[in-house]
Coordinates of C-alpha atoms in Angstrom, one line a residue:
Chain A
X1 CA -2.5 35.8 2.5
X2 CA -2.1 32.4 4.2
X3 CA -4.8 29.9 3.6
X4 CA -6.1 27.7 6.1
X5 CA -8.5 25.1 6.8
X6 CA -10.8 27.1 8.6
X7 CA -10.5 30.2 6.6
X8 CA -8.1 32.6 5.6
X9 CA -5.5 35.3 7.3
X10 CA -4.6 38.6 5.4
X11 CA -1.3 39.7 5.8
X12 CA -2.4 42.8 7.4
X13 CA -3.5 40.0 10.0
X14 CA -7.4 40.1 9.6
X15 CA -8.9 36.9 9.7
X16 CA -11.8 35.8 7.5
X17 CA -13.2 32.4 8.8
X18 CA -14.9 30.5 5.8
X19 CA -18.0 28.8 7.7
X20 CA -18.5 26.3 11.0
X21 CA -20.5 24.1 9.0
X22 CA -18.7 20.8 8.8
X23 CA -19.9 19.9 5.3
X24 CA -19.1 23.4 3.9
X25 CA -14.9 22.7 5.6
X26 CA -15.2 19.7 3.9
X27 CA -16.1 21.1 0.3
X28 CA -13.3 23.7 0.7
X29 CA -10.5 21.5 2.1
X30 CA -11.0 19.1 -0.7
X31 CA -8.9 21.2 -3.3
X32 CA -7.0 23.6 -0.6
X33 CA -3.7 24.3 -1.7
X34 CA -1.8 27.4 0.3
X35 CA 0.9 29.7 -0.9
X36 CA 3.8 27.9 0.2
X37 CA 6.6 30.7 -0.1
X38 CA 6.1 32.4 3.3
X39 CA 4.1 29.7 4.6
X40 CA 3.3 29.8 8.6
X41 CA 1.9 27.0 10.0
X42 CA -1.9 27.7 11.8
X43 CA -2.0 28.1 15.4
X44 CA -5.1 26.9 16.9
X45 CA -5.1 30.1 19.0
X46 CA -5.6 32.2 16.4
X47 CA -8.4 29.8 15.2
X48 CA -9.8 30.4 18.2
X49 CA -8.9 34.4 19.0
X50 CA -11.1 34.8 15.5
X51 CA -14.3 33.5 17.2
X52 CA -14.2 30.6 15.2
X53 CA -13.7 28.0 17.9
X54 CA -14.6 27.9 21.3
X55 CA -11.4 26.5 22.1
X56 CA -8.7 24.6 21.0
X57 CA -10.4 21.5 22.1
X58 CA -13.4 22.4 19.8
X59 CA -10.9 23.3 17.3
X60 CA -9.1 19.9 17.0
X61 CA -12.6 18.0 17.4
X62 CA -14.3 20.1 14.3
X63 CA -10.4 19.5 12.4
X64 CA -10.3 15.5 13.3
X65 CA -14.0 15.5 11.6
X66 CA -13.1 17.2 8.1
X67 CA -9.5 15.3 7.4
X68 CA -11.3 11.9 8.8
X69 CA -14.4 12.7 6.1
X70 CA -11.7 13.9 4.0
X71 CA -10.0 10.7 4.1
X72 CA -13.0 8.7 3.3
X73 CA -13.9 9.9 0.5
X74 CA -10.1 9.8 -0.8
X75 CA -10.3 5.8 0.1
X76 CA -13.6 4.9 -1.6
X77 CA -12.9 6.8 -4.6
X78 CA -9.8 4.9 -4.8
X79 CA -11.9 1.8 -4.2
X80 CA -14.2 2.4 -7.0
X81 CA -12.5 2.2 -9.7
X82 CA -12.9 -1.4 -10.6
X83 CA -9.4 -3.0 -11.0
X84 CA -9.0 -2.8 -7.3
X85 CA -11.6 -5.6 -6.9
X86 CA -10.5 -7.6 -9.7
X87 CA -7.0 -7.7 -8.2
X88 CA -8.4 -8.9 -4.9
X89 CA -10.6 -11.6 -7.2
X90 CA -7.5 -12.8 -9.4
X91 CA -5.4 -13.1 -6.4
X92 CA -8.0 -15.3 -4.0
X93 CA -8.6 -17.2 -7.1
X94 CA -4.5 -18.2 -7.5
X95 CA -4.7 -18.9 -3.8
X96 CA -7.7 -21.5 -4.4
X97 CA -5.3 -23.1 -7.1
X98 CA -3.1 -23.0 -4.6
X99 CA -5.2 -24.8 -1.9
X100 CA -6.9 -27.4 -3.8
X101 CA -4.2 -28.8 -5.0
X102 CA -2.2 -28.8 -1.4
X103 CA -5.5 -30.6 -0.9
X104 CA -5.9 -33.3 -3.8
X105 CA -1.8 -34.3 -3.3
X106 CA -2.5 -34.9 0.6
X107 CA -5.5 -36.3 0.3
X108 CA -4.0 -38.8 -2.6
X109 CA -1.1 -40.2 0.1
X110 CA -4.2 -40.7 1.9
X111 CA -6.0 -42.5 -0.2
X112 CA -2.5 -44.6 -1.1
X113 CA -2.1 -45.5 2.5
X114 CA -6.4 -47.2 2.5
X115 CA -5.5 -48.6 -0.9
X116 CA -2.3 -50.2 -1.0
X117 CA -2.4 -51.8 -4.2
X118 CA -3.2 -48.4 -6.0
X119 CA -1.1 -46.8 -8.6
X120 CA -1.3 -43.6 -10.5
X121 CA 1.5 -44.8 -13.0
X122 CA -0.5 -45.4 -16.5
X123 CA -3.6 -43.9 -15.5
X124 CA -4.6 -40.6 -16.9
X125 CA -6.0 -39.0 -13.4
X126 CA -7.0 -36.0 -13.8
X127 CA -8.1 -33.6 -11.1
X128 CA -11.8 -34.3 -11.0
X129 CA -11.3 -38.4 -11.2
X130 CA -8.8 -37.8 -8.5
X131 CA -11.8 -36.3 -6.4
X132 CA -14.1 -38.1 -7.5
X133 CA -12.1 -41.6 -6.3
X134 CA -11.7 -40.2 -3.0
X135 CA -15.9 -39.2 -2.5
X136 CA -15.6 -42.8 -3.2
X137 CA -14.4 -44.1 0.4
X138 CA -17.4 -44.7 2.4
X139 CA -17.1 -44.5 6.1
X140 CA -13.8 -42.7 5.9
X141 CA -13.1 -38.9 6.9
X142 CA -11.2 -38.7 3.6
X143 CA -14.6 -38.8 1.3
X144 CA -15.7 -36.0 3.3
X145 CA -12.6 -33.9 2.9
X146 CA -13.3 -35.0 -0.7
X147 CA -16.8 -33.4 -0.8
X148 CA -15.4 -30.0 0.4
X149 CA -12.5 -30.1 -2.2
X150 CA -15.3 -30.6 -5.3
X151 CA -17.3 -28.3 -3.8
X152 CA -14.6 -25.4 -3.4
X153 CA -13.8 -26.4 -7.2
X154 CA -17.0 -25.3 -7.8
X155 CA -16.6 -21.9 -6.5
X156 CA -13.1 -21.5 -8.2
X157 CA -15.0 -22.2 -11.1
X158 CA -17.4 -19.7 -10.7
X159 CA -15.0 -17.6 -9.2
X160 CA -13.6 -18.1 -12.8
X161 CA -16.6 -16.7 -14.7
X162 CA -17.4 -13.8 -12.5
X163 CA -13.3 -12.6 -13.1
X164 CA -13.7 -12.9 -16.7
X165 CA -17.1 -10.8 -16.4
X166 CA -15.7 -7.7 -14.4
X167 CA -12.8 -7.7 -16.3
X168 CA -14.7 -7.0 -19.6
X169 CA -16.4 -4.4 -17.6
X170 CA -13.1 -2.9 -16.1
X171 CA -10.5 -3.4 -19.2
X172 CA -13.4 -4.1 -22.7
X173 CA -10.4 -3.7 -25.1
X174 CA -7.3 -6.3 -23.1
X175 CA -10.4 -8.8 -22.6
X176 CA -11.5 -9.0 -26.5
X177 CA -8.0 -9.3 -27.0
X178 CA -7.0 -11.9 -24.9
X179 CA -9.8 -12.7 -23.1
X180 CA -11.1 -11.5 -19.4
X181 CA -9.1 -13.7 -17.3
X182 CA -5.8 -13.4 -18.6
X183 CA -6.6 -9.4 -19.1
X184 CA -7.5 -9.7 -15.3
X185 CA -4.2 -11.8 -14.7
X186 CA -2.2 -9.6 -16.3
X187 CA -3.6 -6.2 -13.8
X188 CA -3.5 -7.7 -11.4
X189 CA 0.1 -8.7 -11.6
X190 CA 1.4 -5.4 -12.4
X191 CA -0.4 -3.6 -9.8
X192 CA -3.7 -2.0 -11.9
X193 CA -5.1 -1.1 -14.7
X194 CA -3.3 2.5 -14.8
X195 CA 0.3 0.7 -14.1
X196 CA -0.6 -1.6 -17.1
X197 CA -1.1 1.2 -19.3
X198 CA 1.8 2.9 -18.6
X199 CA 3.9 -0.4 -19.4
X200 CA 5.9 -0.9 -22.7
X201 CA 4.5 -3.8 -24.4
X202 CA 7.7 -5.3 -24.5
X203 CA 7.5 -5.6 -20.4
X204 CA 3.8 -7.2 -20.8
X205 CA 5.3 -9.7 -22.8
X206 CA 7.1 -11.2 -20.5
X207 CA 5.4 -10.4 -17.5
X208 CA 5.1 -13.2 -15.7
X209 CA 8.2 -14.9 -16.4
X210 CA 10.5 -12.4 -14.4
X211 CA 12.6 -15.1 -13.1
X212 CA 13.4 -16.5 -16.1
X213 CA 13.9 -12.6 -17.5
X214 CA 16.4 -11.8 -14.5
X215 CA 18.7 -14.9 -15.3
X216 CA 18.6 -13.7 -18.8
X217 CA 19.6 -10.7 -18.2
X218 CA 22.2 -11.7 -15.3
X219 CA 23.7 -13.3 -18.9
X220 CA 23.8 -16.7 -20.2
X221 CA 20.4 -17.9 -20.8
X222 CA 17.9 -17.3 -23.7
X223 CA 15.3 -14.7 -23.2
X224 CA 11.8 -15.7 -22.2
X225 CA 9.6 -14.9 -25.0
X226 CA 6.2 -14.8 -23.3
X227 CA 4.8 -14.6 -19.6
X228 CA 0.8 -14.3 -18.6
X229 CA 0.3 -13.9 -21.9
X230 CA 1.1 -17.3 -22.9
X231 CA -2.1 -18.5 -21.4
X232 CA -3.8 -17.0 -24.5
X233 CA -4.9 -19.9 -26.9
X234 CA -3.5 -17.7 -29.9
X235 CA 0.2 -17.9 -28.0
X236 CA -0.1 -21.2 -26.4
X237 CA -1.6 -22.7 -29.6
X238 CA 0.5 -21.2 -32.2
X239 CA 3.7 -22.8 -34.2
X240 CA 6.6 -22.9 -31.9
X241 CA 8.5 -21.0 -34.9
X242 CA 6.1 -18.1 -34.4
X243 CA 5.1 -18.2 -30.7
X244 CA 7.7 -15.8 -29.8
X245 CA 6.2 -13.4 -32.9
X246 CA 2.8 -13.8 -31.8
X247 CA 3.3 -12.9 -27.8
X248 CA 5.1 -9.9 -29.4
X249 CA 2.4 -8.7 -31.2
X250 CA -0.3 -9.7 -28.8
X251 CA 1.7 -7.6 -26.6
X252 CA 1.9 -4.7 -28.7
X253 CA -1.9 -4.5 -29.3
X254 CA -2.3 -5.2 -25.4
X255 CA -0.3 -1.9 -24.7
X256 CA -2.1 0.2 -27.0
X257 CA -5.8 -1.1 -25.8
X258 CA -4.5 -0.9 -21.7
X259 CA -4.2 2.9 -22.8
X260 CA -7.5 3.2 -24.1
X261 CA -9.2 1.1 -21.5
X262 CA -7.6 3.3 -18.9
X263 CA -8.0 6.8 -20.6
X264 CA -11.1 5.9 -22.6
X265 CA -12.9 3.0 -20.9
X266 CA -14.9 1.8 -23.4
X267 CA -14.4 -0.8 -26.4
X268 CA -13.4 0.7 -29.7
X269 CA -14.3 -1.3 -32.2
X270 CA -12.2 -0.3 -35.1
X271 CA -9.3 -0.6 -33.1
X272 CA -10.0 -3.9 -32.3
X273 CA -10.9 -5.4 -35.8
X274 CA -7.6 -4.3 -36.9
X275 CA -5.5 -5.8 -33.8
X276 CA -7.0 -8.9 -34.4
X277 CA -6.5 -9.1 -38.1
X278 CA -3.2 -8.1 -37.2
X279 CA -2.7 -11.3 -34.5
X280 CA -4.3 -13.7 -36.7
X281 CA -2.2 -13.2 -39.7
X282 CA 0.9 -13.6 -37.3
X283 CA -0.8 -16.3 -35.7
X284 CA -1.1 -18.4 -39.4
X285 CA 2.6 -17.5 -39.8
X286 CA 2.1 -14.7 -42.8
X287 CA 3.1 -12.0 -40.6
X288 CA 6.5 -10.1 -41.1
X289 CA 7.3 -7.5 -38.7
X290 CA 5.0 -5.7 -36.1
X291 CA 4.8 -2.2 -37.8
Chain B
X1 CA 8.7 8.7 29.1
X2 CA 7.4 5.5 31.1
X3 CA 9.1 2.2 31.9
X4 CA 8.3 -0.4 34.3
X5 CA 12.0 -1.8 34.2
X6 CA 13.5 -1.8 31.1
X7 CA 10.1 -2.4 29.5
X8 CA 8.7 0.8 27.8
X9 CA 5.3 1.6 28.1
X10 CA 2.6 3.8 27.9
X11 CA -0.6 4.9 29.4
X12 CA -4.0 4.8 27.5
X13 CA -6.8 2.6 26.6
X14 CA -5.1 -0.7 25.4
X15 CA -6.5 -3.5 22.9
X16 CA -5.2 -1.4 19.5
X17 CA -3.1 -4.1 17.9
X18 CA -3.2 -6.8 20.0
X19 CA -0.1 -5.5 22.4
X20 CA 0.8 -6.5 25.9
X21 CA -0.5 -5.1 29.0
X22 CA 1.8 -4.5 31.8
X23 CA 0.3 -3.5 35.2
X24 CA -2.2 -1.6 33.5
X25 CA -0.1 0.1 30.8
X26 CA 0.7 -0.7 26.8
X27 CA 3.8 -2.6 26.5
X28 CA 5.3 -1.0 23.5
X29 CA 7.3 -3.6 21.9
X30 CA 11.0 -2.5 20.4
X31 CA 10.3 -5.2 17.5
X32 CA 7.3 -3.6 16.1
X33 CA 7.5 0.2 16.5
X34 CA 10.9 1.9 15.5
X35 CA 10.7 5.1 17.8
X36 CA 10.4 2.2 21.1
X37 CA 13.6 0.5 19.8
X38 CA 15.5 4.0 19.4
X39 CA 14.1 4.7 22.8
X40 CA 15.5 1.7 24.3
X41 CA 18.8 2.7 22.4
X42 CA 18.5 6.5 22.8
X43 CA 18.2 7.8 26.4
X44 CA 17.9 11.5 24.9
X45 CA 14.9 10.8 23.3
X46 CA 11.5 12.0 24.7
X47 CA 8.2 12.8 24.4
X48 CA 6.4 15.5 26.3
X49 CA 2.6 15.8 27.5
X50 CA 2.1 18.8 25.7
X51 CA 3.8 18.6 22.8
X52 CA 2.3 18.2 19.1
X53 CA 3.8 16.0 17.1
X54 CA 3.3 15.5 13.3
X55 CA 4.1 11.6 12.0
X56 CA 5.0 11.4 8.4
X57 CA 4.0 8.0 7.4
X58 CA 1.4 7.0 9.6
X59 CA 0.8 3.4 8.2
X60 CA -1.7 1.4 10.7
X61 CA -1.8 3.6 13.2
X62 CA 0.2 1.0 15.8
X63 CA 3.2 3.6 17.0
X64 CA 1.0 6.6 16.4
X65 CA -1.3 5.2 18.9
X66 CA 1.4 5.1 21.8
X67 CA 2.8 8.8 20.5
X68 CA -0.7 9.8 21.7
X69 CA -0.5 8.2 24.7
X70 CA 2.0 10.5 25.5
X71 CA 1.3 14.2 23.6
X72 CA -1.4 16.9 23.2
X73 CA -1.9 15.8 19.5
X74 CA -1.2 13.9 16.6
X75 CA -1.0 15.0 12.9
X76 CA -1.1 11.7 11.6
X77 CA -0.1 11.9 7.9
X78 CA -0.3 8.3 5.6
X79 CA -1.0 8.6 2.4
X80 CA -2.4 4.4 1.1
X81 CA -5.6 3.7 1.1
X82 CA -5.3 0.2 2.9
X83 CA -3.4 1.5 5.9
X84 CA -5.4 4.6 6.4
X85 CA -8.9 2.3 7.3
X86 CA -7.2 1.3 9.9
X87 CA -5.8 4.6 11.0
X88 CA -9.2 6.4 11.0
X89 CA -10.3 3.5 13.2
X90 CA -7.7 4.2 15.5
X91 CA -8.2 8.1 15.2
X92 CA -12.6 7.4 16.1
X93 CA -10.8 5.9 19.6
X94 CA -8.3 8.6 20.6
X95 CA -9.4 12.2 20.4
X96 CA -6.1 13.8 19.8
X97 CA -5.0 12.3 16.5
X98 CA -6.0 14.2 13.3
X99 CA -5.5 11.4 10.6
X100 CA -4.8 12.9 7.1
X101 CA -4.4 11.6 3.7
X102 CA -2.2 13.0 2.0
X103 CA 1.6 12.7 0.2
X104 CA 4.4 13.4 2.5
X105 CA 6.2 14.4 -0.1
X106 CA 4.0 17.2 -0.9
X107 CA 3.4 18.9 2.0
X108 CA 1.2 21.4 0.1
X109 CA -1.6 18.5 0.4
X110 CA -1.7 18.9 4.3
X111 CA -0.1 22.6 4.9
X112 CA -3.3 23.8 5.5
X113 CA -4.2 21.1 8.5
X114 CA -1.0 20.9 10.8
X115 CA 0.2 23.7 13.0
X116 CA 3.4 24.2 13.8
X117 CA 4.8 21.1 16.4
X118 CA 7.6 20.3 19.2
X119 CA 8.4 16.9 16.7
X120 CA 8.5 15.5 13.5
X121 CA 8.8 11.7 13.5
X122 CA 8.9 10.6 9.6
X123 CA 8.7 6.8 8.8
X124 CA 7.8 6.5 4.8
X125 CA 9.8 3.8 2.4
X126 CA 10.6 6.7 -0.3
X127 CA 14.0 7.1 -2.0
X128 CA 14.4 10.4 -1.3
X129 CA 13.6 10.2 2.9
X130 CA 15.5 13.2 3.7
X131 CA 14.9 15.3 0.9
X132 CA 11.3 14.8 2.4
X133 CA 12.1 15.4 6.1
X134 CA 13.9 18.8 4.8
X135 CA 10.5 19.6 3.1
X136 CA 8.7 19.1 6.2
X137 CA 10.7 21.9 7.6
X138 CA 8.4 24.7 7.7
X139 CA 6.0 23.5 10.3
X140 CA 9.1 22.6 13.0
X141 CA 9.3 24.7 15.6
X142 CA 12.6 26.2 16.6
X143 CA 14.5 24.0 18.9
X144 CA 12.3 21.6 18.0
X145 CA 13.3 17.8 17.0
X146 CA 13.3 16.1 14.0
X147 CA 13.1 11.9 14.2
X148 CA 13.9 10.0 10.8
X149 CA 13.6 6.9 10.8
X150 CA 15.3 5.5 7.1
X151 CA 14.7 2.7 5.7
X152 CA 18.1 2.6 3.6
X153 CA 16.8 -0.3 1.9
X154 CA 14.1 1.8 0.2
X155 CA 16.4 4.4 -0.8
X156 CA 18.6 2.2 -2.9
X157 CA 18.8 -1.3 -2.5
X158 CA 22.2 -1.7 -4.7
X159 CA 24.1 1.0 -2.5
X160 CA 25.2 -0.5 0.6
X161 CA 23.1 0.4 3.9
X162 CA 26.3 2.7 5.5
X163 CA 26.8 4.9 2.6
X164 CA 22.9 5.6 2.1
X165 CA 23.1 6.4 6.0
X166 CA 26.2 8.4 5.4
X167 CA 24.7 10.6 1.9
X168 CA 21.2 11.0 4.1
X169 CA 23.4 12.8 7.1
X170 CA 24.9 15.1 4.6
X171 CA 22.0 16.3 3.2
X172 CA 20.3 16.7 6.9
X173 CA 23.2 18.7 7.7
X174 CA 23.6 21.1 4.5
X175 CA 19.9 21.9 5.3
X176 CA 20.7 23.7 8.9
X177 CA 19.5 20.7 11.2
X178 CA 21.9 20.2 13.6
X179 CA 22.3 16.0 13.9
X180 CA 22.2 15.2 18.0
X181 CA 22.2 11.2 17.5
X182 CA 22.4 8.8 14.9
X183 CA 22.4 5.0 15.4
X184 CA 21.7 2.0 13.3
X185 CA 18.2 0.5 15.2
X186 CA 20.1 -2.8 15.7
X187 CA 19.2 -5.1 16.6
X188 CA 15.7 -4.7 16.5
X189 CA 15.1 -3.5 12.8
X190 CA 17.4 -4.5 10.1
X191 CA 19.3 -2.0 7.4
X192 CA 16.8 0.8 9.6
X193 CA 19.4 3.7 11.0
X194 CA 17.7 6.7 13.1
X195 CA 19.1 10.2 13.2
X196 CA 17.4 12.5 15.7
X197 CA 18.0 16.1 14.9
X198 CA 17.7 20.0 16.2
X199 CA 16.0 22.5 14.5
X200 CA 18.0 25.3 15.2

């Protein structure tokens, strides 16, 4: 029997159309997979000899309808699952780093050039004084520019917030671990929360450092010990002698809770306690070996 | 197919991507869309008003819009989610494309959508390209043609682009195609070769 969208075909040749409702194609095509040993291709002309269709004009019309619904409904489920969003969030977030500073460097020349006997050497400028110094120059397009720069600083903040919120939603167990936004960092760098999971945590380690991976591994140079996850107070904060210990175990927990985010989705708690029992005691430097 | 000089063009409703309008037709640019630079190197090639035509790797819709331009229908087959917005937008405006998502490397997924058509033009970035164009086979009519365009560079990026070019021939011809042209799409699209083929 050869299966079609419409309906089916016997091989004695009898044709069995399914329905002409659009919504009723829709529900079978969603999970039609034909015989493919012997297969023959439709022809609309049979479609149509069946009594189905009119024509094959009314054939392709009512086919464009189901694979177009068809394809809708494949795109927002794919849309819905959560990571996709945050991906989008993390990476118009790194592109507000991006342009705020582009923006605070210019717009320091600028304010050089009005203030010639100005020097950042000895001060401790931060990004915010910066700013703040330039909302300072009355009558001058620059304090302006300056207004717009705090206020997008603003929204990166917030931006900030709502990353960290939607990843605890989207990944509960790499967020108590490491904390939304580098859990959110660290999916959207590899791609999603179902690439993540299917990482070895020795890869999540150093993602994040790949060039300085790739000219280890072209030979000469040290390997990089930590990448994303370095942003973690628990790596960045730790003893230098353990640092490299710690990412490796932070890793290693990470790997395990990716898998449960993305085939459980929901926080488990004894998991958790352990992992960070586990962390802390490499973090004070009692640790031996991850087992 | 249509050219006002050397320009190729085609017919249709323009305003898709953003292309060129020449006297009333679609300037289709050899830069952008891989089948216009093989038909600027290719004389052979053609497309017929009442052919079908099944387009593995449909992307934005950009060359499948100028393919229906030109033939009875499209089965336009992409399988990302980003791309295939775009394609379904394209599809509302021109009644003979039938956009599908679905996997080009299983054509199980759309077997029971396409009939059988005159061409098969298959642009995907996939190692295994013509391993998937053999695949395909089943809904090419005899005589008909096959285009792949490969992207060597997404088959293997440490072999070098002529032996990928060379391997991908082999396995076309050990399947029964019969290879009419090959070229590399020079200079238009770099490490791209074409190979047009008969099913016979």
């Amino acid at each position: 029997m050869q299966r079609y969208w419409f309906g089916d075909i016997t091989d004695g040749g009898e044709c069995i159309p399914f329905s002409r409702e659009t919504n009723e194609l829709i529900e079978r095509c969603r999970s039609l997979e034909p015989e493919m040993d012997n297969f023959v291709p439709v022809e609309p002309e049979t479609a149509v000899e069946c009594g189905v269709f009119s024509s094959r004009e009314d054939y392709i019309a009512e086919l464009r309808k189901v694979t177009a619904a068809l394809a809708r409904e494949k795109i927002s489920e794919y849309y819905s699952s959560g990571d996709i969003e945050l991906i989008q969030m993390v990476r118009m977030l790194n592109e507000l780093d991006h342009v705020i500073n582009l923006l605070v460097e210019r717009g320091m020349e600028w304010y050089i050039v009005k203030n010639p006997d100005f020097s950042r050497k000895y001060k401790n400028m931060n990004q915010k004084k910066v700013i703040g110094m330039m909302r300072r120059q009355k009558r001058s397009g620059l304090s302006s520019i300056a207004a717009e720069i705090d206020a997008l600083s603003d929204k990166r903040t917030r931006l900030m917030k709502e990353i960290s919120g939607k990843a605890v939603e989207v990944a509960p167990n790499c967020s108590e671990i490491v904390g939304g936004l580098v859990a959110a960092r660290l999916i959207s760098s590899v791609g999603g929360l179902r690439e993540l999971a299917f990482l070895p945590a020795s890869a999540i380690q150093v993602t994040g450092a790949e060039s300085a991976l790739f000219t280890h591994l072209k030979g000469g140079t040290p390997s990089p010990k930590h990448g994303i996850i370095f942003q973690h107070r628990r790596v960045h904060n730790a003893d230098k002698a353990v640092r490299g210990k710690v990412a490796r175990v932070v890793a290693g927990k990470l790997g395990i809770a990716a898998r449960i985010d993305y085939f459980r989705g929901e926080a488990d708690v004894e998991f958790l306690k352990k992992a960070q029992e586990r962390i802390d005691a490499v973090f004070g430097g009692a640790g031996g070996d991850v087992e | 197919m249509i050219r006002i000089g050397s320009v190729l063009v085609s017919e249709g409703k323009g305003g898709v991507y953003g292309e060129k309008m020449l006297k009333g037709y679609r300037v289709w640019d050899p830069y952008r869309s891989k089948f216009a630079a093989l038909a600027r190197i290719y004389d052979g090639i053609d497309l017929e008003s009442g052919w079908d035509v099944l387009y593995l790797g449909a992307a934005n819709g950009t060359t499948v819009s100028h393919f229906a331009d030109y033939v009875r229908t499209v089965y336009a087959v992409e399988f990302a989610p980003r791309p295939m917005q775009d394609l379904i937008e394209v599809s509302d405006r021109r009644k003979n494309i039938v956009p599908i998502m679905a996997d080009a490397t299983r054509p199980v997924e759309y077997a029971a959508f396409v009939s059988e058509v005159d061409m098969i033009y298959q642009d995907v970035a996939q190692p295994n390209q013509a391993e998937i164009a053999v695949s395909n086979l089943p809904f090419l009519k005899k005589g008909g043609t096959l285009v792949l365009m490969l992207k060597t560079r997404s088959v293997d990026v440490c072999e070098t682009p002529e032996s990928v070019f060379e391997d991908s021939k082999t396995i076309i011809e050990s399947s029964g195609l019969e290879i009419e042209f090959s070229c590399w799409l020079k200079p238009y699209h770099k490490d791209h070769a074409c190979i047009v083929c008969r099913h016979v």
